[in-house]
Amino acid sequence: MTFYNKVILIGDLAKGPDTRYTPSGVQVTRFALRFESEQGGGETRRLQTVEVVALGRLSKSGKIPLSEGCRVLVEGRIQTRTWKTMEGQKRERLEIIAEKVCPLNDQRP
């Protein structure tokens, strides 16, 4: 069985990018993307936020808009990250691992 893990989102930056480095020197940029999604019959719209992670070359490319509210298209894959807190509690977060980040015109319908 073959699985296909691909997601394409268009939304606004909920917060500006935060760039850090791993202990091995890989640049990692994280930002939150806010978008509306339909629930059920299409009449209920819900504002959602998802964390996006850009690694290595994509993070260094400088193509990620630097200000909150910029409209972007993100293409990537879904990944769940799991870790333990200092108190020993298990935490889990759904993230989008970006393969492409494209700024869009800020002209909204």
Coordinates of N, CA and C in Angstrom, one line a residue:
M1 N 0.8 -1.2 0.0 CA 0.0 0.0 0.0 C 0.9 1.2 0.0
T2 N 0.6 2.2 -0.8 CA 1.3 3.5 -0.9 C 0.5 4.6 -0.3
F3 N 1.2 5.4 0.5 CA 0.5 6.5 1.1 C 1.1 7.8 0.5
Y4 N 0.2 8.8 0.4 CA 0.6 10.1 -0.2 C 0.3 11.2 0.9
N5 N 1.4 11.9 1.3 CA 1.3 12.9 2.4 C 1.6 14.2 1.8
K6 N 0.6 15.0 1.4 CA 0.8 16.3 0.7 C -0.3 17.2 1.2
V7 N 0.1 18.4 1.5 CA -0.9 19.4 2.0 C -0.6 20.8 1.3
I8 N -1.6 21.5 0.9 CA -1.4 22.8 0.3 C -2.4 23.7 1.0
L9 N -1.8 24.8 1.7 CA -2.6 25.7 2.4 C -2.3 27.1 2.0
I10 N -3.4 28.0 1.9 CA -3.2 29.4 1.7 C -3.8 30.1 2.9
G11 N -3.0 30.9 3.5 CA -3.4 31.6 4.7 C -2.6 32.8 5.0
D12 N -2.8 33.4 6.2 CA -2.0 34.6 6.7 C -1.1 34.1 7.8
L13 N 0.1 34.8 7.8 CA 1.0 34.5 8.9 C 0.3 35.0 10.2
A14 N 0.1 34.1 11.2 CA -0.5 34.5 12.4 C 0.5 35.1 13.4
K15 N 1.8 34.7 13.1 CA 2.9 35.4 13.9 C 4.1 35.3 12.9
G16 N 5.0 36.2 13.1 CA 6.2 36.3 12.2 C 7.1 35.1 12.5
P17 N 8.0 34.8 11.5 CA 8.8 33.6 11.6 C 9.9 33.7 12.8
D18 N 10.2 32.6 13.4 CA 11.2 32.5 14.4 C 12.2 31.5 13.9
T19 N 13.4 32.0 13.7 CA 14.5 31.2 13.2 C 15.5 30.8 14.3
R20 N 15.8 29.5 14.3 CA 16.8 29.0 15.3 C 17.7 28.0 14.6
Y21 N 18.7 27.5 15.3 CA 19.6 26.5 14.8 C 19.6 25.2 15.6
T22 N 19.7 24.1 15.0 CA 19.8 22.8 15.8 C 21.2 22.7 16.2
P23 N 21.5 21.8 17.2 CA 22.9 21.6 17.7 C 23.9 21.3 16.5
S24 N 23.3 20.7 15.4 CA 24.2 20.3 14.3 C 24.4 21.4 13.3
G25 N 23.7 22.6 13.6 CA 23.9 23.8 12.7 C 22.8 23.9 11.6
V26 N 21.8 23.1 11.6 CA 20.7 23.2 10.6 C 19.8 24.4 11.0
Q27 N 19.5 25.3 10.0 CA 18.6 26.4 10.3 C 17.2 25.9 10.2
V28 N 16.4 26.3 11.2 CA 15.0 25.9 11.3 C 14.1 27.2 11.5
T29 N 13.2 27.4 10.6 CA 12.3 28.6 10.8 C 10.9 28.0 11.0
R30 N 10.2 28.6 12.1 CA 8.9 28.2 12.4 C 8.0 29.4 12.3
F31 N 6.8 29.2 11.9 CA 5.8 30.2 11.9 C 4.4 29.6 11.9
A32 N 3.4 30.4 12.3 CA 2.0 29.9 12.4 C 1.2 30.5 11.2
L33 N 0.4 29.6 10.6 CA -0.4 30.0 9.4 C -1.9 29.9 9.9
R34 N -2.6 31.0 9.6 CA -4.0 31.1 10.0 C -4.8 31.0 8.7
F35 N -5.9 30.2 8.7 CA -6.7 30.0 7.6 C -8.2 29.6 8.0
E36 N -9.1 29.8 7.1 CA -10.5 29.5 7.4 C -10.8 28.1 6.7
S37 N -11.6 27.3 7.5 CA -12.0 26.0 6.9 C -13.5 25.8 7.1
E38 N -14.1 25.1 6.2 CA -15.5 24.8 6.3 C -15.7 23.6 7.2
Q39 N -16.8 23.6 8.0 CA -17.2 22.5 8.8 C -18.5 21.9 8.3
G40 N -18.5 20.6 8.1 CA -19.7 19.9 7.8 C -20.4 20.4 6.5
G41 N -21.6 20.9 6.5 CA -22.4 21.3 5.4 C -21.9 22.5 4.6
G42 N -20.8 23.1 5.0 CA -20.2 24.2 4.3 C -20.7 25.6 4.8
E43 N -21.7 25.6 5.7 CA -22.1 26.9 6.1 C -21.3 27.4 7.3
T44 N -20.8 26.6 8.1 CA -20.0 27.0 9.3 C -18.5 27.1 8.9
R45 N -18.0 28.3 9.1 CA -16.6 28.5 8.8 C -15.8 28.7 10.1
R46 N -14.6 28.1 10.2 CA -13.9 28.1 11.4 C -12.4 28.6 11.1
L47 N -12.0 29.5 11.9 CA -10.6 30.0 11.8 C -9.7 29.0 12.5
Q48 N -8.7 28.5 11.8 CA -7.7 27.6 12.3 C -6.3 28.1 12.2
T49 N -5.4 27.6 13.1 CA -4.0 27.9 13.0 C -3.2 26.7 13.1
V50 N -2.2 26.6 12.2 CA -1.3 25.4 12.2 C 0.1 25.9 12.2
E51 N 1.0 25.1 12.9 CA 2.4 25.4 12.9 C 3.1 24.9 11.6
V52 N 4.0 25.7 11.1 CA 4.7 25.4 9.8 C 6.2 25.4 10.2
V53 N 6.9 24.4 9.7 CA 8.4 24.3 9.9 C 9.1 24.3 8.6
A54 N 10.0 25.2 8.4 CA 10.9 25.2 7.2 C 12.3 24.9 7.6
L55 N 12.9 23.9 6.9 CA 14.2 23.4 7.3 C 15.3 23.8 6.3
G56 N 16.5 23.9 6.7 CA 17.7 24.0 5.9 C 17.6 25.1 4.8
R57 N 17.7 24.7 3.5 CA 17.8 25.6 2.4 C 16.5 26.5 2.3
L58 N 15.4 25.9 2.5 CA 14.1 26.7 2.4 C 14.1 27.8 3.5
S59 N 14.6 27.4 4.7 CA 14.7 28.4 5.8 C 15.7 29.5 5.5
K60 N 16.7 29.2 4.8 CA 17.8 30.2 4.5 C 17.4 31.0 3.2
S61 N 16.4 30.6 2.5 CA 16.2 31.3 1.2 C 15.7 32.7 1.3
G62 N 15.2 33.1 2.4 CA 14.7 34.5 2.6 C 13.4 34.7 1.9
K63 N 12.8 33.7 1.4 CA 11.5 33.9 0.7 C 10.3 33.8 1.6
I64 N 10.6 33.6 2.9 CA 9.5 33.6 3.9 C 9.2 35.0 4.3
P65 N 7.9 35.5 4.1 CA 7.6 36.9 4.5 C 8.0 37.1 6.0
L66 N 8.4 38.3 6.3 CA 8.9 38.6 7.6 C 7.9 39.3 8.5
S67 N 6.7 39.5 8.0 CA 5.7 40.2 8.9 C 4.4 39.5 9.1
E68 N 3.9 39.6 10.3 CA 2.6 39.0 10.6 C 1.5 39.5 9.7
G69 N 0.6 38.7 9.2 CA -0.5 39.1 8.4 C -0.3 38.9 6.9
C70 N 1.0 38.6 6.5 CA 1.3 38.4 5.1 C 0.5 37.1 4.6
R71 N 0.0 37.1 3.4 CA -0.7 36.0 2.8 C 0.4 35.1 2.1
V72 N 0.4 33.8 2.4 CA 1.3 32.9 1.8 C 0.6 31.6 1.4
L73 N 1.3 30.9 0.4 CA 0.9 29.6 0.1 C 2.0 28.7 0.6
V74 N 1.6 27.6 1.3 CA 2.5 26.7 1.9 C 2.2 25.3 1.3
E75 N 3.2 24.6 0.8 CA 3.1 23.3 0.2 C 4.0 22.4 1.0
G76 N 3.5 21.3 1.5 CA 4.4 20.4 2.3 C 3.7 19.1 2.7
R77 N 4.2 18.6 3.9 CA 3.6 17.3 4.3 C 3.3 17.5 5.8
I78 N 2.3 16.7 6.3 CA 1.9 16.7 7.6 C 2.8 15.8 8.5
Q79 N 3.2 16.2 9.6 CA 4.0 15.4 10.5 C 3.5 15.7 12.0
T80 N 3.5 14.6 12.8 CA 3.2 14.8 14.2 C 4.6 14.7 15.0
R81 N 4.8 15.7 15.8 CA 6.0 15.7 16.6 C 5.6 15.4 18.1
T82 N 6.3 14.5 18.7 CA 6.0 14.1 20.1 C 7.3 14.3 20.9
W83 N 7.0 14.8 22.2 CA 8.1 15.1 23.1 C 7.5 14.9 24.5
K84 N 8.5 14.9 25.5 CA 8.1 14.9 26.9 C 8.5 16.2 27.6
T85 N 7.6 16.7 28.4 CA 7.9 17.9 29.1 C 8.9 17.6 30.3
M86 N 9.4 18.7 30.9 CA 10.3 18.4 32.1 C 9.5 17.7 33.2
E87 N 8.2 17.8 33.2 CA 7.4 17.2 34.3 C 7.1 15.7 33.9
G88 N 7.5 15.3 32.7 CA 7.3 13.9 32.2 C 6.0 13.7 31.5
Q89 N 5.3 14.8 31.2 CA 4.1 14.6 30.4 C 4.4 14.5 28.9
K90 N 3.6 13.6 28.3 CA 3.8 13.4 26.8 C 3.0 14.5 26.1
R91 N 3.6 15.2 25.1 CA 3.0 16.2 24.3 C 3.1 15.8 22.9
E92 N 2.1 16.3 22.1 CA 2.1 16.0 20.7 C 1.6 17.2 19.9
R93 N 2.2 17.5 18.8 CA 1.8 18.6 17.9 C 1.8 18.2 16.5
L94 N 0.7 18.6 15.8 CA 0.7 18.4 14.3 C 1.3 19.6 13.7
E95 N 2.2 19.4 12.8 CA 3.0 20.4 12.1 C 2.9 20.2 10.6
I96 N 3.2 21.2 9.8 CA 3.4 21.1 8.4 C 4.8 21.3 8.1
I97 N 5.5 20.3 7.5 CA 6.9 20.5 7.2 C 6.9 21.1 5.7
A98 N 7.3 22.3 5.6 CA 7.2 23.0 4.4 C 8.2 22.6 3.3
E99 N 7.8 22.4 2.1 CA 8.6 22.1 1.0 C 8.7 23.3 0.1
K100 N 7.7 24.2 0.2 CA 7.6 25.4 -0.6 C 6.8 26.4 0.1
V101 N 7.3 27.7 0.2 CA 6.6 28.8 0.8 C 6.6 29.9 -0.2
C102 N 5.4 30.4 -0.7 CA 5.3 31.4 -1.7 C 4.5 32.6 -1.2
P103 N 5.1 33.8 -1.1 CA 4.3 34.9 -0.8 C 3.3 35.2 -1.9
L104 N 2.1 35.6 -1.5 CA 1.0 36.0 -2.4 C 0.7 37.4 -2.3
N105 N 0.1 38.0 -3.4 CA -0.4 39.3 -3.3 C -1.3 39.5 -2.1
D106 N -1.3 40.6 -1.5 CA -2.2 40.8 -0.4 C -3.5 41.4 -0.8
Q107 N -3.9 41.1 -2.0 CA -5.3 41.6 -2.5 C -6.2 40.4 -2.1
R108 N -7.1 40.7 -1.2 CA -8.1 39.7 -0.8 C -9.4 40.0 -1.4
P109 N -10.2 38.9 -1.7 CA -11.5 39.0 -2.3 C -12.5 39.8 -1.4

